[in-house]
Coordinates of C-alpha atoms in Angstrom, one line a residue:
M1 CA 0.2 -0.2 0.1
G2 CA 2.0 3.0 -1.4
V3 CA 2.1 5.9 1.3
R4 CA 0.5 9.0 0.0
S5 CA 1.0 13.0 1.5
R6 CA -2.3 14.8 1.8
Q7 CA -1.7 18.9 0.7
I8 CA -3.8 21.2 2.0
S9 CA -3.7 24.7 0.3
A10 CA -5.2 28.6 -0.2
P11 CA -2.6 30.6 -2.5
P12 CA -3.2 33.6 -1.8
A13 CA -4.4 35.3 -4.4
R14 CA -8.1 33.8 -3.3
V15 CA -7.4 34.7 0.5
A16 CA -7.3 38.7 -1.1
D17 CA -10.4 37.3 -2.6
S18 CA -12.5 36.4 0.1
V19 CA -11.3 39.4 2.1
R20 CA -13.3 42.2 -0.3
D21 CA -16.4 39.4 -0.6
V22 CA -16.7 39.5 3.5
G23 CA -19.6 41.2 4.7
H24 CA -20.4 42.0 8.1
T25 CA -22.4 38.8 9.6
A26 CA -21.4 36.1 11.7
R27 CA -21.5 33.8 8.7
N28 CA -19.3 35.3 6.7
L29 CA -16.6 36.1 9.8
A30 CA -17.0 32.2 10.5
A31 CA -16.4 31.9 6.5
L32 CA -13.2 34.4 7.2
V33 CA -12.1 32.6 10.1
A34 CA -12.3 29.2 8.6
I35 CA -10.0 30.3 5.1
F36 CA -7.1 31.4 8.0
L37 CA -7.4 28.2 9.7
V38 CA -6.7 25.9 6.5
V39 CA -3.8 28.6 5.3
G40 CA -2.4 27.9 8.7
V41 CA -2.7 24.3 9.1
S42 CA -1.0 24.4 5.7
T43 CA 2.1 26.1 6.6
S44 CA 1.8 24.3 9.6
V45 CA 2.1 21.2 7.7
A46 CA 4.7 22.1 5.2
G47 CA 7.4 23.8 8.0
A48 CA 7.0 19.9 9.2
A49 CA 8.3 18.4 6.1
G50 CA 10.1 21.0 5.6
R51 CA 12.3 20.0 8.5
Q52 CA 13.0 16.8 7.2
R53 CA 16.1 16.2 5.5
T54 CA 16.1 15.0 2.3
Y55 CA 18.8 13.1 0.6
S56 CA 19.6 12.4 -3.1
T57 CA 20.7 8.6 -4.6
P58 CA 23.8 10.1 -7.1
A59 CA 23.3 7.0 -10.3
T60 CA 25.3 3.7 -9.3
A61 CA 24.8 0.1 -10.5
P62 CA 21.3 -1.5 -10.6
L63 CA 20.0 -4.2 -9.3
A64 CA 17.5 -6.6 -11.0
T65 CA 15.6 -9.4 -9.1
A66 CA 14.7 -13.0 -10.6
I67 CA 13.3 -15.8 -9.1
D68 CA 13.7 -19.5 -9.9
D69 CA 11.5 -22.8 -9.2
P70 CA 11.3 -25.3 -12.0
T71 CA 8.5 -27.5 -9.9
L72 CA 6.3 -23.9 -10.7
F73 CA 7.4 -23.0 -13.4
G74 CA 7.1 -26.2 -15.7
G75 CA 3.7 -27.0 -14.1
S76 CA -0.4 -26.2 -14.3
E77 CA 0.2 -23.5 -11.7
K78 CA 2.7 -21.4 -13.7
A79 CA 0.5 -18.9 -15.2
N80 CA 0.4 -18.2 -10.6
A81 CA 3.5 -18.3 -10.2
F82 CA 5.1 -16.3 -12.5
E83 CA 2.3 -13.4 -11.4
R84 CA 3.7 -14.0 -7.9
T85 CA 7.6 -13.5 -9.3
R86 CA 6.7 -10.2 -10.6
A87 CA 4.6 -9.4 -7.8
A88 CA 7.7 -10.1 -5.9
G89 CA 9.7 -7.4 -7.9
A90 CA 11.9 -9.9 -10.1
T91 CA 11.6 -8.7 -13.6
Y92 CA 13.7 -11.8 -14.4
A93 CA 12.8 -15.7 -14.4
R94 CA 15.5 -18.2 -14.5
L95 CA 14.3 -21.2 -16.9
I96 CA 15.5 -24.3 -17.3
V97 CA 15.5 -25.3 -20.6
Y98 CA 15.9 -29.4 -21.2
W99 CA 17.6 -29.8 -24.2
R100 CA 16.3 -33.6 -24.2
A101 CA 12.5 -33.0 -24.6
I102 CA 13.0 -30.4 -27.2
A103 CA 15.0 -32.8 -29.4
P104 CA 14.2 -36.3 -30.2
S105 CA 14.8 -39.4 -28.7
T106 CA 16.7 -40.7 -32.5
P107 CA 17.2 -38.0 -35.4
P108 CA 14.1 -38.9 -37.8
A109 CA 15.9 -38.9 -41.0
G110 CA 16.8 -35.5 -42.8
F111 CA 16.6 -34.0 -39.4
V112 CA 19.0 -30.5 -39.7
A113 CA 20.1 -29.8 -35.7
T114 CA 20.2 -26.0 -36.5
D115 CA 16.9 -25.3 -37.8
P116 CA 13.9 -25.1 -35.0
T117 CA 11.2 -26.1 -37.8
S118 CA 13.3 -29.5 -38.4
P119 CA 11.3 -32.7 -37.9
G120 CA 12.1 -34.1 -34.5
Y121 CA 11.6 -30.5 -32.6
S122 CA 8.8 -30.4 -30.2
W123 CA 8.6 -26.8 -28.7
A124 CA 5.5 -26.4 -27.2
G125 CA 6.1 -27.2 -23.4
T126 CA 8.8 -24.7 -23.3
D127 CA 6.7 -22.3 -25.4
A128 CA 3.8 -22.7 -22.7
V129 CA 6.6 -21.7 -19.7
V130 CA 8.2 -18.7 -21.6
E131 CA 5.1 -17.1 -23.0
A132 CA 3.4 -17.2 -19.5
A133 CA 7.2 -16.0 -18.0
Q134 CA 6.8 -13.2 -21.0
A135 CA 2.9 -12.2 -20.4
A136 CA 3.8 -11.6 -16.5
G137 CA 6.4 -8.7 -17.4
L138 CA 9.2 -10.9 -17.2
T139 CA 12.6 -11.6 -19.2
P140 CA 13.3 -15.6 -19.6
I141 CA 16.7 -16.6 -18.6
L142 CA 17.0 -19.7 -20.6
D143 CA 19.3 -22.4 -19.2
I144 CA 20.0 -25.2 -20.9
V145 CA 21.2 -28.6 -19.5
L146 CA 20.7 -32.4 -20.3
P147 CA 21.5 -33.6 -23.4
P148 CA 19.6 -36.3 -25.5
A149 CA 21.0 -39.5 -25.5
W150 CA 22.7 -39.3 -28.5
A151 CA 24.5 -35.3 -27.9
Y152 CA 26.7 -36.9 -24.8
D153 CA 30.5 -36.9 -26.0
T154 CA 31.0 -39.1 -22.0
P155 CA 27.6 -40.7 -21.4
P156 CA 26.6 -40.0 -17.8
S157 CA 27.4 -42.7 -15.5
G158 CA 25.9 -43.4 -11.7
V159 CA 25.1 -40.0 -10.2
N160 CA 27.3 -37.7 -12.0
G161 CA 26.5 -35.9 -15.7
G162 CA 28.6 -36.7 -18.8
S163 CA 28.8 -33.8 -20.8
P164 CA 27.8 -33.3 -24.1
K165 CA 29.1 -32.8 -28.0
V166 CA 30.1 -30.1 -28.0
A167 CA 29.5 -29.6 -32.2
D168 CA 25.8 -30.7 -30.9
L169 CA 25.4 -28.5 -28.1
R170 CA 26.4 -25.3 -31.0
D171 CA 23.7 -27.0 -33.7
F172 CA 20.7 -26.8 -30.6
A173 CA 21.5 -23.4 -29.7
T174 CA 21.4 -22.2 -32.9
A175 CA 17.8 -23.6 -33.1
L176 CA 16.9 -22.6 -29.9
A177 CA 18.2 -18.7 -30.4
T178 CA 16.0 -18.7 -33.9
H179 CA 13.6 -20.1 -32.0
Y180 CA 13.0 -17.9 -29.7
N181 CA 14.8 -14.8 -31.9
G182 CA 11.1 -13.2 -31.9
L183 CA 10.3 -13.6 -35.6
T184 CA 9.6 -16.6 -35.7
S185 CA 6.0 -17.2 -35.8
G186 CA 3.9 -17.9 -33.0
A187 CA 7.0 -18.1 -30.7
P188 CA 7.3 -16.1 -28.0
S189 CA 11.0 -14.4 -27.5
G190 CA 14.3 -15.3 -25.8
H191 CA 17.8 -13.2 -25.6
V192 CA 19.4 -14.2 -22.6
F193 CA 20.9 -18.5 -22.8
Q194 CA 22.9 -19.5 -19.5
V195 CA 25.4 -22.2 -20.6
W196 CA 25.0 -25.5 -17.8
N197 CA 24.2 -25.4 -14.4
E198 CA 27.1 -25.5 -11.9
P199 CA 29.6 -27.0 -14.5
N200 CA 32.4 -27.4 -11.7
L201 CA 30.1 -30.0 -10.3
S202 CA 30.1 -33.5 -11.9
L203 CA 26.8 -34.4 -10.6
N204 CA 25.7 -31.8 -13.4
L205 CA 29.3 -31.9 -15.7
S206 CA 31.8 -35.2 -15.5
P207 CA 34.1 -35.2 -16.0
V208 CA 34.8 -31.9 -14.8
T209 CA 37.3 -29.3 -16.9
A210 CA 37.6 -26.0 -17.9
S211 CA 39.2 -26.4 -21.0
S212 CA 35.7 -28.8 -22.1
Y213 CA 33.3 -26.2 -20.4
R214 CA 35.1 -23.0 -22.5
A215 CA 34.3 -24.7 -25.3
M216 CA 30.6 -25.3 -24.8
V217 CA 30.3 -22.0 -23.9
N218 CA 32.0 -20.7 -26.8
A219 CA 30.0 -23.1 -28.9
V220 CA 26.8 -21.4 -27.5
A221 CA 28.3 -18.0 -27.8
D222 CA 28.6 -18.2 -31.2
S223 CA 25.5 -19.7 -32.3
V224 CA 23.4 -17.1 -30.2
H225 CA 25.4 -14.2 -31.3
A226 CA 25.5 -15.3 -34.8
V227 CA 21.5 -15.0 -34.7
D228 CA 20.9 -11.5 -32.8
P229 CA 24.0 -9.8 -31.6
S230 CA 22.2 -8.4 -28.6
N231 CA 21.9 -11.6 -27.3
L232 CA 23.2 -12.6 -23.7
V233 CA 25.3 -15.4 -22.9
V234 CA 25.9 -15.8 -19.0
A235 CA 28.5 -18.4 -18.2
V236 CA 28.8 -20.9 -15.4
G237 CA 27.0 -20.7 -12.3
L238 CA 29.3 -22.2 -10.2
D239 CA 28.5 -24.0 -6.9
P240 CA 30.5 -22.1 -4.3
F241 CA 32.3 -25.1 -2.4
G242 CA 35.3 -27.6 -3.7
H243 CA 34.0 -31.8 -2.9
K244 CA 36.7 -34.4 -3.0
K245 CA 35.6 -37.9 -4.6
T246 CA 35.6 -40.2 -2.1
K247 CA 35.3 -44.3 -2.0
N248 CA 31.8 -43.6 -0.3
Q249 CA 30.8 -40.3 -3.2
E250 CA 31.0 -40.7 -6.3
W251 CA 30.8 -37.2 -7.2
Y252 CA 33.3 -34.7 -6.9
S253 CA 33.4 -30.7 -7.2
I254 CA 36.0 -28.3 -7.7
R255 CA 36.5 -25.5 -6.2
P256 CA 34.9 -21.8 -7.7
L257 CA 37.4 -19.9 -7.8
A258 CA 40.5 -22.9 -9.2
F259 CA 37.6 -23.3 -11.9
M260 CA 37.5 -19.5 -12.5
R261 CA 41.1 -19.3 -12.8
S262 CA 41.5 -22.0 -15.5
L263 CA 38.4 -21.4 -17.4
L264 CA 39.7 -17.9 -17.8
C265 CA 43.8 -18.7 -18.6
L266 CA 44.2 -17.2 -15.3
S267 CA 47.7 -17.8 -12.4
K268 CA 46.7 -17.3 -8.4
G269 CA 47.5 -14.2 -6.7
S270 CA 46.9 -10.5 -6.4
H271 CA 48.1 -9.6 -9.5
P272 CA 47.9 -12.8 -12.0
H273 CA 49.2 -13.1 -15.6
A274 CA 47.9 -15.4 -18.6
T275 CA 48.6 -19.4 -17.7
C276 CA 46.9 -20.3 -21.5
D277 CA 45.7 -18.5 -24.3
D278 CA 42.2 -19.9 -25.0
P279 CA 39.8 -16.7 -24.6
I280 CA 36.4 -17.5 -23.7
H281 CA 33.1 -15.6 -24.6
F282 CA 30.3 -14.6 -22.5
D283 CA 28.6 -11.5 -22.0
V284 CA 27.5 -12.3 -17.8
W285 CA 29.3 -14.4 -15.3
S286 CA 27.7 -16.2 -13.2
H287 CA 27.6 -17.7 -9.2
H288 CA 26.2 -19.2 -6.9
P289 CA 27.1 -18.0 -3.2
Y290 CA 25.0 -20.4 -0.9
T291 CA 26.9 -19.3 2.6
Y292 CA 27.3 -20.9 5.7
G293 CA 25.9 -18.1 8.8
G294 CA 24.5 -15.2 7.6
P295 CA 24.6 -12.9 5.1
F296 CA 28.7 -12.0 5.8
G297 CA 29.9 -15.3 5.2
R298 CA 33.6 -16.3 4.3
A299 CA 35.0 -19.7 3.0
K300 CA 36.5 -21.5 5.1
I301 CA 38.6 -23.1 2.7
V302 CA 40.5 -21.4 0.1
D303 CA 39.0 -20.8 -3.4
D304 CA 35.8 -21.2 -1.9
V305 CA 33.4 -18.5 -2.4
E306 CA 30.4 -17.2 -0.3
L307 CA 29.1 -14.3 -0.1
G308 CA 31.7 -12.1 1.5
D309 CA 34.0 -14.0 -0.9
L310 CA 32.3 -11.9 -3.8
P311 CA 34.6 -9.5 -4.5
K312 CA 37.7 -11.8 -5.0
M313 CA 35.5 -13.0 -7.5
R314 CA 34.7 -9.9 -9.0
A315 CA 38.5 -9.4 -9.3
V316 CA 39.3 -12.2 -11.0
L317 CA 36.6 -11.9 -13.1
K318 CA 38.3 -8.2 -14.4
A319 CA 41.8 -9.6 -14.4
G320 CA 40.3 -12.1 -17.0
V321 CA 38.6 -9.0 -19.0
R322 CA 41.7 -6.2 -18.8
L323 CA 44.0 -9.4 -20.5
N324 CA 41.0 -10.0 -23.0
H325 CA 40.8 -13.5 -21.9
V326 CA 37.4 -12.8 -21.6
V327 CA 35.8 -11.7 -24.8
S328 CA 31.9 -9.3 -25.2
A329 CA 30.8 -7.0 -27.0
N330 CA 29.6 -5.5 -24.1
P331 CA 30.6 -4.7 -20.6
V332 CA 30.4 -7.9 -18.9
Q333 CA 28.1 -8.4 -16.3
F334 CA 27.9 -10.3 -12.7
W335 CA 25.1 -11.9 -11.7
V336 CA 24.0 -14.8 -9.4
T337 CA 21.6 -17.5 -10.8
E338 CA 21.2 -19.3 -8.0
F339 CA 20.4 -18.1 -4.0
G340 CA 18.2 -18.5 -1.0
W341 CA 17.8 -19.0 2.3
D342 CA 15.7 -22.0 4.3
T343 CA 13.6 -21.1 7.1
N344 CA 12.6 -22.4 10.4
P345 CA 9.7 -23.6 10.1
P346 CA 9.6 -25.3 7.7
R347 CA 13.4 -27.1 8.0
K348 CA 14.3 -27.5 11.5
H349 CA 17.9 -25.8 12.1
A350 CA 17.5 -22.9 9.8
A351 CA 17.3 -19.7 10.5
S352 CA 14.2 -17.7 11.9
L353 CA 12.0 -16.5 9.7
S354 CA 12.3 -13.5 11.8
L355 CA 16.3 -13.6 11.0
A356 CA 16.0 -15.1 7.4
A357 CA 14.7 -11.9 6.1
R358 CA 16.5 -10.2 8.0
W359 CA 19.5 -12.3 6.2
T360 CA 18.1 -11.8 3.0
A361 CA 17.7 -7.8 2.7
E362 CA 21.5 -7.5 3.8
S363 CA 22.4 -10.6 1.1
L364 CA 21.2 -8.2 -1.6
H365 CA 23.0 -5.1 -0.2
Q366 CA 26.5 -7.5 -0.4
M367 CA 25.6 -8.6 -3.5
W368 CA 24.9 -5.5 -5.0
L369 CA 28.5 -3.9 -2.9
S370 CA 30.1 -6.7 -4.2
G371 CA 29.0 -5.6 -7.9
V372 CA 26.8 -8.1 -8.4
S373 CA 23.6 -6.5 -10.9
L374 CA 20.8 -9.1 -10.7
V375 CA 20.1 -12.1 -8.0
T376 CA 18.4 -14.8 -8.4
W377 CA 16.1 -16.4 -5.6
F378 CA 15.7 -20.0 -5.2
L379 CA 12.8 -20.7 -5.1
L380 CA 9.1 -19.2 -5.0
E381 CA 7.6 -22.0 -2.8
D382 CA 8.6 -24.1 -0.4
Y383 CA 9.2 -27.8 -1.3
P384 CA 7.1 -30.7 0.5
R385 CA 8.5 -30.7 4.1
S386 CA 10.1 -34.1 2.9
S387 CA 12.5 -32.0 1.2
S388 CA 15.8 -30.6 2.5
F389 CA 14.8 -27.4 -0.3
Q390 CA 12.4 -25.0 2.1
S391 CA 13.6 -20.9 0.6
G392 CA 10.7 -20.2 -0.9
L393 CA 9.1 -17.1 -0.4
F394 CA 6.1 -18.6 0.3
F395 CA 5.0 -21.8 2.8
H396 CA 4.3 -25.0 0.4
T397 CA 0.2 -25.7 0.2
S398 CA -1.5 -28.1 -2.4
S399 CA -2.5 -24.6 -4.2
L400 CA -0.1 -21.4 -4.7
E401 CA -3.4 -19.5 -4.7
N402 CA -3.6 -19.9 -0.9
A403 CA 0.4 -20.3 -0.6
R404 CA 1.1 -17.8 2.2
A405 CA 4.2 -15.0 2.4
K406 CA 6.9 -15.1 4.9
P407 CA 8.8 -12.2 5.7
V408 CA 11.7 -12.9 3.4
R409 CA 9.2 -11.7 0.7
T410 CA 9.3 -8.6 2.0
A411 CA 12.4 -8.0 2.3
F412 CA 13.5 -10.4 -1.1
R413 CA 10.8 -7.4 -2.7
F414 CA 11.8 -4.3 -0.9
P415 CA 15.6 -4.5 1.0
F416 CA 16.2 -2.0 3.4
V417 CA 19.1 -2.0 6.0
A418 CA 20.1 0.1 8.5
Y419 CA 23.6 0.1 10.1
L420 CA 24.4 2.5 12.8
H421 CA 27.5 4.2 13.6
H422 CA 29.1 7.2 16.2
S423 CA 27.0 9.6 14.9
T424 CA 25.1 8.4 12.3
V425 CA 23.0 5.8 10.5
S426 CA 24.0 4.7 6.8
V427 CA 20.3 3.4 5.1
W428 CA 20.5 1.7 1.2
G429 CA 17.5 -0.2 0.2
R430 CA 15.6 -0.6 -3.3
V431 CA 11.7 0.3 -4.1
A432 CA 9.7 -2.3 -5.3
T433 CA 9.4 -0.8 -7.9
S434 CA 12.6 -0.1 -9.4
D435 CA 12.2 3.5 -10.7
K436 CA 12.8 6.8 -9.0
Q437 CA 10.7 7.4 -5.8
L438 CA 10.6 9.8 -2.5
V439 CA 12.0 7.6 0.0
T440 CA 10.7 8.2 3.6
V441 CA 12.8 6.5 6.5
Q442 CA 11.0 6.2 10.2
R443 CA 12.5 5.5 13.4
R444 CA 11.0 3.7 16.3
H445 CA 12.5 3.7 19.5
G446 CA 12.2 -0.3 21.0
K447 CA 9.7 -2.9 19.8
K448 CA 6.6 -1.0 20.3
G449 CA 7.6 2.8 19.8
R450 CA 5.6 4.9 17.7
W451 CA 7.1 5.6 14.3
R452 CA 8.5 8.9 13.4
T453 CA 9.4 9.9 10.2
V454 CA 14.0 10.9 9.9
A455 CA 14.6 11.8 6.9
L456 CA 13.2 11.4 2.8
V457 CA 15.4 9.8 0.5
R458 CA 15.5 10.1 -3.0
S459 CA 15.7 6.8 -5.2
N460 CA 17.8 6.9 -8.4
D461 CA 16.6 6.1 -12.2
Y462 CA 17.4 1.9 -10.3
G463 CA 15.6 2.5 -7.6
I464 CA 18.5 2.3 -5.4
F465 CA 18.4 4.7 -2.1
K466 CA 21.4 5.2 -0.4
A467 CA 22.3 8.1 2.3
T468 CA 24.1 7.9 5.6
L469 CA 21.8 10.1 8.4
K470 CA 23.0 12.3 10.6
L471 CA 21.3 10.9 13.3
T472 CA 21.3 10.5 17.2
A473 CA 20.7 6.9 17.6
S474 CA 20.9 4.1 19.6
K475 CA 20.9 0.0 19.5
K476 CA 17.5 0.0 21.1
D477 CA 16.0 1.4 17.3
W478 CA 14.5 0.3 14.7
L479 CA 14.2 1.8 11.0
R480 CA 12.1 1.4 7.9
A481 CA 11.3 3.0 4.4
I482 CA 8.0 3.3 3.0
A483 CA 7.6 4.3 -0.6
T484 CA 4.4 4.6 -3.1
G485 CA 4.2 1.6 -4.7
S486 CA 6.4 -0.4 -2.2
G487 CA 4.4 -0.2 0.8
K488 CA 6.7 -0.4 4.1
S489 CA 9.4 -2.4 4.4
L490 CA 10.4 -4.5 7.1
A491 CA 11.7 -3.1 10.8
F492 CA 15.3 -3.1 10.8
S493 CA 16.9 -3.1 13.9
L494 CA 20.0 -1.5 14.8
T495 CA 21.3 -3.9 17.2
V496 CA 23.2 -7.0 14.9
P497 CA 21.8 -9.8 16.0
H498 CA 24.4 -13.3 16.5
H499 CA 24.9 -15.1 13.1
P500 CA 24.8 -18.9 14.1
N501 CA 26.6 -20.7 11.3
I502 CA 24.0 -22.0 10.1
A503 CA 24.4 -24.5 7.1
P504 CA 23.3 -23.0 3.2

């Protein structure tokens, strides 16, 4: 619910006209008194508003949001799911494109893999998902996974995922980009393409090698850029942790920074140098920074990357761009294409609902500070209680129509943080409408005090607002933000809570 200021005013010219027309009756005298009372109230309201300092936010990097929920987005409730995604302030939806569901199980005679109209291709299921996302005002991120059996170079083995033939992947990427180029009759459009999911994890790609994944990314980039140079290619989306293969565990993963350096042909150290001469073509670098112990957590093991390590990853990305090992026609972006906090309830030993909500706002802030311009939340709705995935913005129900929102949903839609300093309070947030707004910042002393306006902050073109308020405050104070079209943010305590070492 937006907040609108009610203005009462009486222009001086109208007051003068009233004075000239006033007679000597008691009725007219009462009217004259009423006019001046209105003028007095107006002056009083304007004076009170004028005492609140207005801060302006300079131009900053953007922060867009997305949601990833493979079950809901691909199911019968997808239209409602996408509407709720957009209502949560997101402007993107990450959609899994199952290559094997589109391509024929056995290529028929005359099959042309680069031609989306070739007999054997089946687009209807994916079209319905992409169309529903766009109808809700969302930009789809089309993430290619799982080739058909005939397109494997290394077949899956046990729990490990195998790897595709690069030539077949190149052909499918051409068909995919052509089908969704906005020119094919009856097909929706899509212009953002992600290459696999967590390719440093053998469950998804095996064997895990940077060279094979580099070839995959270059094949997709060459294809989709040939169809439309403005198409975006998203690389990696890395698992944040490394895992060694053991006698009792078939799967393994390469630590993300080690995989990244190998992929970008970079050495270790604060001033990396080239270790090979094999450029990689992409427009967006992505990571999945699941974290232990809250939004400021850092990895305990070298080359793992949690939220607190994102600046290290960004530095490596910048080095790759600087040495021309990353090729893109546009400035390379840094995205998060999967992230979330589980909550208790429903998952025991997860963060409480209130703590998870605070962590959500703080995580968005920390990712933005680290140069991330898009954050994808996993999930829209919790999975059933039998699952360990309980990071939804809504609790699970049999019907999404009846799903109850968690506080996390408000923090994701309208993130707001406030931190106490010696004689100031720094605030940051993003309005749900992602545009210019006049944001009201209010303070409350204690949990049950009265809310009082302490500042006004103008958000910039991206809806980002930030300021350092000259404000005498204490740890017992709470702050919140209010904006038209966004409603009220969650109250944010100036007391820093204990951050338990909860596992993601």
